[in-house]
Short mmCIF file of C-alpha atoms and ligand atoms in Angstrom, two decimals:
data_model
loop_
_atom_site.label_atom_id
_atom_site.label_comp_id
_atom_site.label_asym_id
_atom_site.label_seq_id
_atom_site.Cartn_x
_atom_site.Cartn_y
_atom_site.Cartn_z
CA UNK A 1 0.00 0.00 0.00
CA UNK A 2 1.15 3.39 -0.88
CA UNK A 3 0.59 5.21 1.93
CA UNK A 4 -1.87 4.64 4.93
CA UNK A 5 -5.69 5.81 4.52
CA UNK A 6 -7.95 6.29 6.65
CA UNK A 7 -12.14 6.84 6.31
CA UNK A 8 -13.72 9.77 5.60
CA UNK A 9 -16.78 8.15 7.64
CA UNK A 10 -14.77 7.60 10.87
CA UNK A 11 -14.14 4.39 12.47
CA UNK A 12 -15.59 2.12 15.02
CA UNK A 13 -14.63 2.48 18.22
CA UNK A 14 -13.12 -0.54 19.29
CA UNK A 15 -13.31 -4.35 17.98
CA UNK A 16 -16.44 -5.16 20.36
CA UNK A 17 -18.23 -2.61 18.50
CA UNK A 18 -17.15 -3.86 14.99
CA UNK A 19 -17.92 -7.36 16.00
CA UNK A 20 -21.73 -6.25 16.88
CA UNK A 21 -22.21 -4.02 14.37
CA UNK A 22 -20.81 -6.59 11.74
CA UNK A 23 -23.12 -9.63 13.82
CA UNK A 24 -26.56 -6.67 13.76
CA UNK A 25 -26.33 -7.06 9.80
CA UNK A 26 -25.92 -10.88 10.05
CA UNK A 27 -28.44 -11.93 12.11
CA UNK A 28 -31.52 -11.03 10.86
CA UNK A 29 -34.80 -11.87 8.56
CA UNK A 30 -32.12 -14.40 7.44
CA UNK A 31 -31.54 -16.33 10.26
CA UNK A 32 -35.54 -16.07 11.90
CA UNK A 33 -37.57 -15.72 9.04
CA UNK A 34 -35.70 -17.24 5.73
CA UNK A 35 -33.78 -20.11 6.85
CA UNK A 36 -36.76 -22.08 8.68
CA UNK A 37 -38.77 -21.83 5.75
CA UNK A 38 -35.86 -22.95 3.33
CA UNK A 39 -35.17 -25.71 5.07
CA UNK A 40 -38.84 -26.69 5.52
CA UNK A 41 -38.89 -26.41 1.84
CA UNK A 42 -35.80 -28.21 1.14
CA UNK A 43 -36.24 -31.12 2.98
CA UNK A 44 -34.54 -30.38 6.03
CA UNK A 45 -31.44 -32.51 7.58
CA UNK A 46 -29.22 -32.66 4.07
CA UNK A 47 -30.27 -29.21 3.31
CA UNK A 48 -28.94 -27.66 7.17
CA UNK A 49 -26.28 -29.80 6.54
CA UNK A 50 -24.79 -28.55 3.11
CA UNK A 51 -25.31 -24.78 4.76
CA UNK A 52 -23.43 -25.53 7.59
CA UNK A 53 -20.56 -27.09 5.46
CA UNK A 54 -20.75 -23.61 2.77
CA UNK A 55 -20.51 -21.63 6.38
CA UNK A 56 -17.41 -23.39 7.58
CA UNK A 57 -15.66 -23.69 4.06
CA UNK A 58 -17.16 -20.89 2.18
CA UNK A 59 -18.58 -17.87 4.53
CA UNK A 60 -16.21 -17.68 6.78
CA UNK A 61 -13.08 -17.30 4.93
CA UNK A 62 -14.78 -15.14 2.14
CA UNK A 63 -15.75 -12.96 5.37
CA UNK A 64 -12.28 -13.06 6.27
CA UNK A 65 -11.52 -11.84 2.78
CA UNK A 66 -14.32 -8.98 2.58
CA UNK A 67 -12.89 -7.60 6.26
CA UNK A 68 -9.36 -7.59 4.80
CA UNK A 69 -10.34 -5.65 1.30
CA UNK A 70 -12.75 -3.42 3.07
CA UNK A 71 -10.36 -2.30 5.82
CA UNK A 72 -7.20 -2.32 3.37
CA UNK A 73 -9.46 0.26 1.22
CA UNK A 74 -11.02 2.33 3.29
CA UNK A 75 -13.55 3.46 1.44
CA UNK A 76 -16.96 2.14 -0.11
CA UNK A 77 -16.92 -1.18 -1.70
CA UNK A 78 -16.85 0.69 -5.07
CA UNK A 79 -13.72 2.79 -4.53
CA UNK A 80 -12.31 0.14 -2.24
CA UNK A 81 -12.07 -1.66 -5.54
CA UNK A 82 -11.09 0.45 -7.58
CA UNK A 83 -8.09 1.44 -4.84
CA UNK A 84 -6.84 -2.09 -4.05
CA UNK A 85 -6.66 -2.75 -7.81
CA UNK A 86 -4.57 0.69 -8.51
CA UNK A 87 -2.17 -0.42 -5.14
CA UNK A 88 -1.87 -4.12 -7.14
CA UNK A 89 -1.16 -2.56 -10.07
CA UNK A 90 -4.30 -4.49 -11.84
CA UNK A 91 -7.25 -3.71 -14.23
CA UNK A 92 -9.09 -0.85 -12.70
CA UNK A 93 -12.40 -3.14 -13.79
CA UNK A 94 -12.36 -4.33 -10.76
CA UNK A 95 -14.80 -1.86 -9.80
CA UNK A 96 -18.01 -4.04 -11.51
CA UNK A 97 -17.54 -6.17 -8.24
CA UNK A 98 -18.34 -3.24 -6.27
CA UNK A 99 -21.42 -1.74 -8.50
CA UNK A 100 -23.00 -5.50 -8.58
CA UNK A 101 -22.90 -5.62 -4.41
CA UNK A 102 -24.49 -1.88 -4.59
CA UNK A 103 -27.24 -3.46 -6.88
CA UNK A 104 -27.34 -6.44 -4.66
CA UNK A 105 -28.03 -5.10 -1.92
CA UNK A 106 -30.50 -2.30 -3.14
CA UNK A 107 -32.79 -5.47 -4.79
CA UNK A 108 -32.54 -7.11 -1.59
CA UNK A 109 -33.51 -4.50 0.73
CA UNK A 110 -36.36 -3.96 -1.76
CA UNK A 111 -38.12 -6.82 -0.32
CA UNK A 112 -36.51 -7.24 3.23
CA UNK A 113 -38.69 -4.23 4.17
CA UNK A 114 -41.80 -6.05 3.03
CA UNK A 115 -41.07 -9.06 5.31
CA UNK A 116 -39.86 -6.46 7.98
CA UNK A 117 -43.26 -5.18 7.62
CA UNK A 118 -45.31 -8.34 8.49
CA UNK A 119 -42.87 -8.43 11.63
CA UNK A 120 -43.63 -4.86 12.35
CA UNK A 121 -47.72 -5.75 12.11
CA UNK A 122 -47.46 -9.07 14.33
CA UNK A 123 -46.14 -6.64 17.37
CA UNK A 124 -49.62 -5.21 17.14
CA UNK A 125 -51.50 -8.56 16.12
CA UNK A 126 -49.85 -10.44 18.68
CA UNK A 127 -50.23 -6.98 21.34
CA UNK A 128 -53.98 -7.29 20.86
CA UNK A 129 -54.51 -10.63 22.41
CA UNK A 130 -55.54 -12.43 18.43
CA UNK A 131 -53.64 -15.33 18.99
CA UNK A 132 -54.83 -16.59 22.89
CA UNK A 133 -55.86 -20.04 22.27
CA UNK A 134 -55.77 -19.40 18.25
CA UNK A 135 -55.90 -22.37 16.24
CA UNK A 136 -53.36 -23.36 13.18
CA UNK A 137 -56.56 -22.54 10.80
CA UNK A 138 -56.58 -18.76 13.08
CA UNK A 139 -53.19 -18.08 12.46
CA UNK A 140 -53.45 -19.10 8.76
CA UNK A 141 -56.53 -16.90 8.07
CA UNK A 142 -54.78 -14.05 9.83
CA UNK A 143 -51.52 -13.81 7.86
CA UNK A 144 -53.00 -14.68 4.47
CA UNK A 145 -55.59 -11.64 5.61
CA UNK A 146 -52.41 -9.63 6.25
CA UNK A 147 -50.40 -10.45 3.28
CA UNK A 148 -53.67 -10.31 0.58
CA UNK A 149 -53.98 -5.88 1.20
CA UNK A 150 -51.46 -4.39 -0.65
CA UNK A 151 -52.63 -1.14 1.34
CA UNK A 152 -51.60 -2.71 4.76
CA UNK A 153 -48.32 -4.28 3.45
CA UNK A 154 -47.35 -0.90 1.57
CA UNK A 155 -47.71 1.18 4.96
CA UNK A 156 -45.52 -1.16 6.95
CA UNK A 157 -43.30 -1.37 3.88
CA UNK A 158 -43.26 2.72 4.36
CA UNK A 159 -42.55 2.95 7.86
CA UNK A 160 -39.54 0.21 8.11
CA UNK A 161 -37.77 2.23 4.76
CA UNK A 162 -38.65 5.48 6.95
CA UNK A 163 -37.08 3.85 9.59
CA UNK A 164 -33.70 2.38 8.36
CA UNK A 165 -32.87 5.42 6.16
CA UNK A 166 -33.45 7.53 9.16
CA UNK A 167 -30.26 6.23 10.61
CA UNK A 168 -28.49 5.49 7.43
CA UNK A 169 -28.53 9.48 6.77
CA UNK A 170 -27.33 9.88 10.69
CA UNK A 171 -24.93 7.54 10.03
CA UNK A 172 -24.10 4.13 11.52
CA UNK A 173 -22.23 3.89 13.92
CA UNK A 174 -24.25 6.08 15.63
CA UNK A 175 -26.51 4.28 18.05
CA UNK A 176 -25.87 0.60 16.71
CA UNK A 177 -22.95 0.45 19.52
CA UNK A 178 -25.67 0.53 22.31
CA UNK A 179 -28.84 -0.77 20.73
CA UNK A 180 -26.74 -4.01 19.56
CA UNK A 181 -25.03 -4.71 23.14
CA UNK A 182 -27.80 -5.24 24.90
CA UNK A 183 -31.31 -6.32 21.95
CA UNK A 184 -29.43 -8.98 20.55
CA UNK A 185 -28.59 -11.09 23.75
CA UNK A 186 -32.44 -10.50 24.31
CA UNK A 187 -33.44 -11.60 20.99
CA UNK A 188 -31.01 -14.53 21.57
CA UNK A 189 -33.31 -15.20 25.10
CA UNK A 190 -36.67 -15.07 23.60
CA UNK A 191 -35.84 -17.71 21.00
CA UNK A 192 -34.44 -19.69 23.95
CA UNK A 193 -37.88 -18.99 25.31
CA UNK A 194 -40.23 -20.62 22.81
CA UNK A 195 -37.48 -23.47 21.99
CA UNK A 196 -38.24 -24.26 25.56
CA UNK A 197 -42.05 -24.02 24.69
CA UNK A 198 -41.38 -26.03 21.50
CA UNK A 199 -40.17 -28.37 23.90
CA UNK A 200 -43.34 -28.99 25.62
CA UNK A 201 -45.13 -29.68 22.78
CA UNK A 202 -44.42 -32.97 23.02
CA UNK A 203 -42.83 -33.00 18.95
CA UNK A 204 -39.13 -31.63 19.71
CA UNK A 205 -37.57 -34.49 18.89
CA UNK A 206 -39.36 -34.91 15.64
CA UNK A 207 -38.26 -31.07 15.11
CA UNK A 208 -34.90 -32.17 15.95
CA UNK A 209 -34.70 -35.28 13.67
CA UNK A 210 -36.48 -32.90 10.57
CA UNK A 211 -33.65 -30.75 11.01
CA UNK A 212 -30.37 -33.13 11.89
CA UNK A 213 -31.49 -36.32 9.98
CA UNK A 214 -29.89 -36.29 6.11
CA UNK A 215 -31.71 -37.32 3.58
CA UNK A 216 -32.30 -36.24 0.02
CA UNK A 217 -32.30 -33.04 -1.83
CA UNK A 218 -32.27 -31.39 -4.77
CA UNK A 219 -29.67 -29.59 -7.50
CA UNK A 220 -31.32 -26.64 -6.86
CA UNK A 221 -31.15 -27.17 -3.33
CA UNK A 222 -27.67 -27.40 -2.78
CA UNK A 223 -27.55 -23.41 -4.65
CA UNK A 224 -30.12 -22.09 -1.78
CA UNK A 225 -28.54 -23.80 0.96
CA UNK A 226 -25.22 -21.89 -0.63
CA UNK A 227 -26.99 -19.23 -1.57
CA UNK A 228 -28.22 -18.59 2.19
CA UNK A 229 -24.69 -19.03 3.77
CA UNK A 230 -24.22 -15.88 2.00
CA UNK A 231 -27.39 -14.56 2.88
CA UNK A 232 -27.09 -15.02 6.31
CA UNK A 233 -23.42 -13.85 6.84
CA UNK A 234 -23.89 -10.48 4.80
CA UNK A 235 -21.36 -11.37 2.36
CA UNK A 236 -20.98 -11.33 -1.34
CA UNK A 237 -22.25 -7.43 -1.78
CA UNK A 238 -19.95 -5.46 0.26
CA UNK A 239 -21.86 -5.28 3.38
CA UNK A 240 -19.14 -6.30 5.18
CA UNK A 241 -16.71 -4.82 3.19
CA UNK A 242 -18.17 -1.49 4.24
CA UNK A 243 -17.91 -2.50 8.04
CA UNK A 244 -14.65 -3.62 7.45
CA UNK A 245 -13.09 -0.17 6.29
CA UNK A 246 -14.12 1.30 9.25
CA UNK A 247 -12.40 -1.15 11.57
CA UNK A 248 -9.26 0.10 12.61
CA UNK A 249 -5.80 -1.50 12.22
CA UNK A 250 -4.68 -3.35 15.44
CA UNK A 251 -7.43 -5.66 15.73
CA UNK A 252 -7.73 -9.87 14.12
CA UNK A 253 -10.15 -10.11 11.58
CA UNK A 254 -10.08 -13.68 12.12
CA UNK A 255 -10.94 -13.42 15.64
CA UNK A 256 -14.04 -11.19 14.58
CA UNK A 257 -14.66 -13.62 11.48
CA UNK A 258 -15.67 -16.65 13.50
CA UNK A 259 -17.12 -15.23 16.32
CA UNK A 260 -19.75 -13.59 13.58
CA UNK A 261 -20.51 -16.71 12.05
CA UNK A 262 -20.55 -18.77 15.00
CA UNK A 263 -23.54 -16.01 16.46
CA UNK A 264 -25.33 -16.36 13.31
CA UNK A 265 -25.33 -19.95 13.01
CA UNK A 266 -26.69 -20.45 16.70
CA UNK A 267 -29.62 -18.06 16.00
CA UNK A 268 -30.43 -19.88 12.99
CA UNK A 269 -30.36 -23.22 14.30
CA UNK A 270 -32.42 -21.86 17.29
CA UNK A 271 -34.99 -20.35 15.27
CA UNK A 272 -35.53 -23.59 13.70
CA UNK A 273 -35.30 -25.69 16.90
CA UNK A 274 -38.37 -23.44 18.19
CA UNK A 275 -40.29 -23.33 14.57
CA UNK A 276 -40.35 -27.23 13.32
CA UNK A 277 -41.72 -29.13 16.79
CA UNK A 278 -44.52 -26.47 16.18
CA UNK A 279 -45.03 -26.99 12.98
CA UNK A 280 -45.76 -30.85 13.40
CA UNK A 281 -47.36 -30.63 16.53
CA UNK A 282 -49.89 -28.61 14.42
CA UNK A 283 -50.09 -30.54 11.66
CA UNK A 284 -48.69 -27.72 9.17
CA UNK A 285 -47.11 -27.94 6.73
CA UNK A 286 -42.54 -27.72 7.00
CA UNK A 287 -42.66 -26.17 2.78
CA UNK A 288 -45.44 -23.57 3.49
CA UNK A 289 -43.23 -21.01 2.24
CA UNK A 290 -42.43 -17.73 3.18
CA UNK A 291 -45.12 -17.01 5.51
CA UNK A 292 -43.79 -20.12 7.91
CA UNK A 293 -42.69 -18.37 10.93
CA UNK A 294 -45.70 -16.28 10.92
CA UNK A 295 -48.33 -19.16 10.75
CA UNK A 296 -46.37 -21.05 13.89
CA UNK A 297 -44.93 -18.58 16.21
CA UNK A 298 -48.22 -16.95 16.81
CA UNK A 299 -49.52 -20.45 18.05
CA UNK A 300 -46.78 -21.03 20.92
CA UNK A 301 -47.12 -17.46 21.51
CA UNK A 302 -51.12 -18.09 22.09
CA UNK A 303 -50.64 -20.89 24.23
CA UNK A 304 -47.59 -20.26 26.52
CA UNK A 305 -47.89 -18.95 30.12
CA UNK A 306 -47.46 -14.82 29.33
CA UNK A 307 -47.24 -15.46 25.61
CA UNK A 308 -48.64 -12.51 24.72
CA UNK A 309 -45.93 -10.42 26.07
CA UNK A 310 -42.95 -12.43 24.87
CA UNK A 311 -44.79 -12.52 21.48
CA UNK A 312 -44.50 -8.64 21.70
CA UNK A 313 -41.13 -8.21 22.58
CA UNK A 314 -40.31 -11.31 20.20
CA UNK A 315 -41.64 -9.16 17.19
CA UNK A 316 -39.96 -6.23 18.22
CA UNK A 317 -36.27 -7.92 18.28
CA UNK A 318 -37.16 -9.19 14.96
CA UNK A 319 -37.90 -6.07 13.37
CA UNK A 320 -35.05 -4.42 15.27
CA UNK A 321 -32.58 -7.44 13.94
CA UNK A 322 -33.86 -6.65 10.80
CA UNK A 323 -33.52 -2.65 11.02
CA UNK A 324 -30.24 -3.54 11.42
CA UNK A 325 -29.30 -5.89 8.72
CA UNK A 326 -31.07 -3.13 6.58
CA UNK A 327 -28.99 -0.67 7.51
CA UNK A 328 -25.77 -2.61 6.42
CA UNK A 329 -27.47 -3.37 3.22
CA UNK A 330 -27.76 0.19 1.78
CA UNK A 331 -24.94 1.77 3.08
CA UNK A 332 -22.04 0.62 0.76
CA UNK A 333 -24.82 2.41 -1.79
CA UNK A 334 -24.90 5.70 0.39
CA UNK A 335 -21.28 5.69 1.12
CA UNK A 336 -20.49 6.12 -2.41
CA UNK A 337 -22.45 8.54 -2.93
CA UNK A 338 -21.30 10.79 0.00
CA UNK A 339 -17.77 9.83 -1.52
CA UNK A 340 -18.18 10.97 -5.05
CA UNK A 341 -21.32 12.75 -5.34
CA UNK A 342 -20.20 15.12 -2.41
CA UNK A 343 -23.94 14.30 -1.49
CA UNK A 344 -24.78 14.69 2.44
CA UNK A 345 -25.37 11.66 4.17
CA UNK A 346 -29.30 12.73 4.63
CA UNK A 347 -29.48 13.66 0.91
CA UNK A 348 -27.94 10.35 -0.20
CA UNK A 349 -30.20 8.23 1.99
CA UNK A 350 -33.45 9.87 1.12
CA UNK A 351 -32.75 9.35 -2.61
CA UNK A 352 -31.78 5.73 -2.15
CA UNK A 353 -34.53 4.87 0.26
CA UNK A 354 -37.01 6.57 -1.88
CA UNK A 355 -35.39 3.93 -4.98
CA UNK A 356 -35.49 0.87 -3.01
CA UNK A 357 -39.14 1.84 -1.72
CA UNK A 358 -40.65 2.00 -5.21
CA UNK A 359 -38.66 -1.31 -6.14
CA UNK A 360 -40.36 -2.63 -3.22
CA UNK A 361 -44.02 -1.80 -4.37
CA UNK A 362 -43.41 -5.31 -6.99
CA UNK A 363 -42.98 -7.47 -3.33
CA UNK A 364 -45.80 -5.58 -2.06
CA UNK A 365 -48.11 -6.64 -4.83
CA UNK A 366 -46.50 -10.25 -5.26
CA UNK A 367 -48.30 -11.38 -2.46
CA UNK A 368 -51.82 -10.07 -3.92
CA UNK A 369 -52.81 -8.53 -7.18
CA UNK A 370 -49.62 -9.51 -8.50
CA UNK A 371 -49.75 -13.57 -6.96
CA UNK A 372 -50.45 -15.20 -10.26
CA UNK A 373 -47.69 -12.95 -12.67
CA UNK A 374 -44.69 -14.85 -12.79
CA UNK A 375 -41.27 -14.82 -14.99
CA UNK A 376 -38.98 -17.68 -15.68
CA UNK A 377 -35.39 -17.23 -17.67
CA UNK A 378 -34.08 -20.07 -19.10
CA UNK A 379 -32.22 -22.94 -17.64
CA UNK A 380 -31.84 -20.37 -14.68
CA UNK A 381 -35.66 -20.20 -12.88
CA UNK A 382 -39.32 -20.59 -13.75
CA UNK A 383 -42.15 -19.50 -12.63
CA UNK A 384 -41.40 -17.22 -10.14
CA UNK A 385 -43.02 -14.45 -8.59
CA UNK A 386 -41.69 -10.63 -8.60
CA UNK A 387 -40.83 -11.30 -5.09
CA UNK A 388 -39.19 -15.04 -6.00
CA UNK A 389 -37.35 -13.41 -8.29
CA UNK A 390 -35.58 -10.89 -6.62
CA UNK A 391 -34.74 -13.38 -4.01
CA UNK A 392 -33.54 -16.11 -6.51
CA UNK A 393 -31.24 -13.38 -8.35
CA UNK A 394 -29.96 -11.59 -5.33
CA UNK A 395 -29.14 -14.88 -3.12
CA UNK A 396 -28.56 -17.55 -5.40
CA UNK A 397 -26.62 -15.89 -8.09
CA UNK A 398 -25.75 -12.42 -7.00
CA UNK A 399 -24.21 -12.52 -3.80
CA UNK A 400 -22.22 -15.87 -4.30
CA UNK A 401 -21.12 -14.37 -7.96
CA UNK A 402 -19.82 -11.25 -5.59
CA UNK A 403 -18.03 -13.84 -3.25
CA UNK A 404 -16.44 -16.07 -5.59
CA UNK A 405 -14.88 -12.72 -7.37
CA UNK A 406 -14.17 -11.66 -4.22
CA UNK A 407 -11.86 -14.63 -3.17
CA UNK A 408 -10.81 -14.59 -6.34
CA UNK A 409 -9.14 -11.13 -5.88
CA UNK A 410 -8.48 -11.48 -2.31
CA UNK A 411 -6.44 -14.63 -3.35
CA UNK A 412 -4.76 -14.88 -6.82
CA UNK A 413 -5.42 -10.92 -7.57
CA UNK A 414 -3.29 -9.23 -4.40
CA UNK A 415 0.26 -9.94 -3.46
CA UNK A 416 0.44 -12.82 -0.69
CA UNK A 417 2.28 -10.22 1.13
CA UNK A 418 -0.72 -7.61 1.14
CA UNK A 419 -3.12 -10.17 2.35
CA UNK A 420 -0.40 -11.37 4.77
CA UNK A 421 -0.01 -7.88 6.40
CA UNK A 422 -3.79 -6.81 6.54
CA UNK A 423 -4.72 -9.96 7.90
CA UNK A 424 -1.62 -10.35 10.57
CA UNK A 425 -2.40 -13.25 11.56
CA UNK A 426 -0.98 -16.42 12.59
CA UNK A 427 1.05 -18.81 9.92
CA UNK A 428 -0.63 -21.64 9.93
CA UNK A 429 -4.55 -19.76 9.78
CA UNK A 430 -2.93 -18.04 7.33
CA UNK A 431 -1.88 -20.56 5.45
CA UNK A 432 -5.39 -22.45 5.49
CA UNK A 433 -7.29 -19.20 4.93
CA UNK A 434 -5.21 -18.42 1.57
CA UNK A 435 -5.09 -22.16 0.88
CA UNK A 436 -9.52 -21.72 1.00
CA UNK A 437 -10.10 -18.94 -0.62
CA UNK A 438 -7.32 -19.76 -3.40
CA UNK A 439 -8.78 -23.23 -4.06
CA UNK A 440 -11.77 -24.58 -2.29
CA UNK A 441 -14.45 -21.43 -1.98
CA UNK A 442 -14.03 -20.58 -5.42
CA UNK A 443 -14.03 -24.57 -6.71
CA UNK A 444 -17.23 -24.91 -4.30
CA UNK A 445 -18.97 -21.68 -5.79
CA UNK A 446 -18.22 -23.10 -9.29
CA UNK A 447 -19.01 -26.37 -8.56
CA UNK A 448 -22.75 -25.70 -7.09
CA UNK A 449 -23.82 -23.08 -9.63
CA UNK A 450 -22.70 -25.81 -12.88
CA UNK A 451 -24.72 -28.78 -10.88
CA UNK A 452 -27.61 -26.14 -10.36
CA UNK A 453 -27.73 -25.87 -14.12
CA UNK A 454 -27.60 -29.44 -14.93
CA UNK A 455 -24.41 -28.78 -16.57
CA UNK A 456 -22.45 -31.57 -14.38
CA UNK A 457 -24.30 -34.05 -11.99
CA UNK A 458 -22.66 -33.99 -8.03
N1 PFF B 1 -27.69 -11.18 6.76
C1 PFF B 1 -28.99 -10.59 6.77
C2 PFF B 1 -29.98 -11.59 7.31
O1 PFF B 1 -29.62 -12.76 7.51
O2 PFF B 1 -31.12 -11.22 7.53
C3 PFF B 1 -29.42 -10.10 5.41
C4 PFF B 1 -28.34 -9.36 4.67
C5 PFF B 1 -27.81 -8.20 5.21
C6 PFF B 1 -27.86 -9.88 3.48
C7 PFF B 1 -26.76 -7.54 4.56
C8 PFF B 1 -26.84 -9.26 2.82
C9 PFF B 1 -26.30 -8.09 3.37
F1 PFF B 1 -25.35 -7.50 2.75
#
């Protein structure tokens, strides 16, 4: 590196705060909402287990990668590109990587602000005493009521952008320090909560065997189960990159690597310890889709002793989990533009929220007057709804496209020694980190999207 750089945006304050920060954008929708209802679609046991394998092997050393270019560049995943590849002496085209996490991230928070929204409404659903004693048909005719007016899903759509851009234009490390120390050990309590309930219901174990027994699954379930260790970790788009550049230099991004995943994984695999032993002692249905968490929790949150204010406070972490993951999602967009367009912070967030917003009207309607309009491309997807779509692009081909190119530069692009330096960290990790990203995340990545295609047969 030519000389040493430092962020216009400031830096975190100490590795703690990087750590939580970096674990608010993880843990998330992702973990509470998406992967139950993946894996209920997926099959379950083969499907948690390919995940957890693309965690170990894939998400955590790309995350180690993303850390290293972000805090190496300093700047927005866009110019961070474009400054590692000047310092490398490479192709300044580099810098696609860094528009295609911008987009990435702007398509998914176009629909993560939907789903926020349902959490947002089940505060007040579950506030108002609807679900004492409710029945699997009562919680069924209550979120397909929810989820068939576009009116009511537009208005929570509004308030959670409203929301997220509000601190995006303060900017974030404001207030994240504080608000992620002490909601996200709650969160972490209220899901011990109803797996506790969960237990009681007299089907945990069958939960437990759904989710740890292999068995089969699909080419195309092998990409989501990739495509969601991505999700999940915030990696792939910049995200983390962004994070990264404002972590300062004296602290081990390998430490901070693991510890991130390991949080995430745990809430994940919580979330679906509580969700499944519901779901069967109910007789529902594990592949009901994206409405999955809503049509269960409400029932243990009906039936438990004081349900109806741990389904209140449940809600709330959930939204606030997902306010920030939002957060993380759109700022490697407003960071760029406070970098080049000389835009304000408040300026660049009310544009970009205003973007995403109207990109969000297509979820909005997906679940309603849009339900039956669907779009398929080739060999890629059919059938899917605006809202499938987005989801299918962004996960399964976007972020782990960003990730692979991401290893790729972290690993044959930059000089061992620049890698070695930024990462400072002992031989032998080193060793296996450079040895994974050089040869096994990007052979992985490769591997999965071919067999996805039908183009070889794993
Ligand atoms: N990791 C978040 C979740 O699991 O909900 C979603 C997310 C945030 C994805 C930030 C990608 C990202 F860059």
């Amino acid at each position: 590196m030519s000389e040493k750089r430092t962020s216009i945006h400031g830096q975190w304050a100490n590795r703690t705060v990087f750590i939580l920060a970096a674990t608010g954008s993880a843990v998330g929708l992702g973990n509470i909402w998406k992967f139950p209802y993946i894996t209920g679609e997926n099959g379950g046991g083969t499907f948690v287990l390919v995940y957890l394998l693309c965690i170990a092997l894939i998400g955590i050393p790309i995350m180690m990668a993303e850390i290293t270019l972000g805090r190496r560049g300093k700047q927005s995943p866009i110019n961070t590109m474009i400054a590692l590849a000047k310092d490398e002496h490479r192709n300044p085209g580099w810098v696609w990587l860094g528009w295609m996490g911008v987009a990435a991230g702007f398509l998914i928070l176009s629909y993560y602000s939907v789903i926020a929204g349902w959490a947002m409404s089940y505060i007040f659903r579950t506030g108002s005493g609807m679900f004492l004693g409710v029945t699997a048909d009562g919680v069924n005719s209550i979120f397909t009521d929810l989820v068939s007016d576009p009116e009511r899903l537009l208005a929570w759509h509004t308030i959670f952008m409203v929301m997220t851009m509000m601190i995006v234009a303060r900017g974030v490390k404001q207030g994240l320090e504080k608000a992620v120390t002490y909601l996200m050990p709650l969160l972490f309590g209220l899901l011990v909560v109803v797996v506790i309930y969960a237990m009681t219901t007299g089907y945990f174990m069958q939960g437990v065997e759904f989710l740890f027994t292999p068995g089969t699954i699909t080419r195309e379930g092998v990409l989501t189960a990739m495509g969601h260790a991505f999700f999940t970790l915030s990696l792939g788009m910049g995200a983390i990159m962004v994070y990264g550049s404002y972590l300062s230099e004296e602290y081990s991004i390998t430490q901070a690597a693991i510890w991130i995943a390991i949080a995430d994984t745990v809430v994940a695999l919580l979330a679906g310890l509580a969700i499944f032993p519901i779901v069967f002692a109910n007789g529902l249905e594990p592949g009901a889709g994206p409405g999955l968490i809503f049509q269960t929790l409400p029932i243990a949150f009906g039936h438990m002793q004081g349900g109806t204010l741990v389904g209140v406070i449940f809600f709330t972490l959930l939204v606030f989990a997902a306010w920030t993951s939002a957060i993380s999602l759109i700022e490697p967009a407003v960071a760029y533009l406070v970098e080049n367009k000389g835009l304000s912070r408040i300026y660049a967030s009310v544009w970009i929220g205003f973007l995403t917003w109207f990109v969000g009207l297509g979820t909005v309607f997906s679940f309603n007057i849009w339900k039956d309009k669907t779009m398929s491309i080739p060999y890629i997807f059919d059938n899917l709804t605006f809202f499938d779509t987005l989801d299918y692009l962004t996960a399964n081909i976007m972020l782990p496209l960003g990730g692979l190119f991401i290893a790729i530069f972290a690993a044959w692009v930059m000089r061992e020694q620049s890698t070695k330096e930024e990462l400072a960290t002992h031989p032998v990790i080193y060793k296996t980190w450079r040895f994974l990203v050089r040869f096994v995340t990007p052979l992985a990545v490769i591997i999965v999207f071919l067999n996805a295609v039908g183009a070889i047969k794993i």
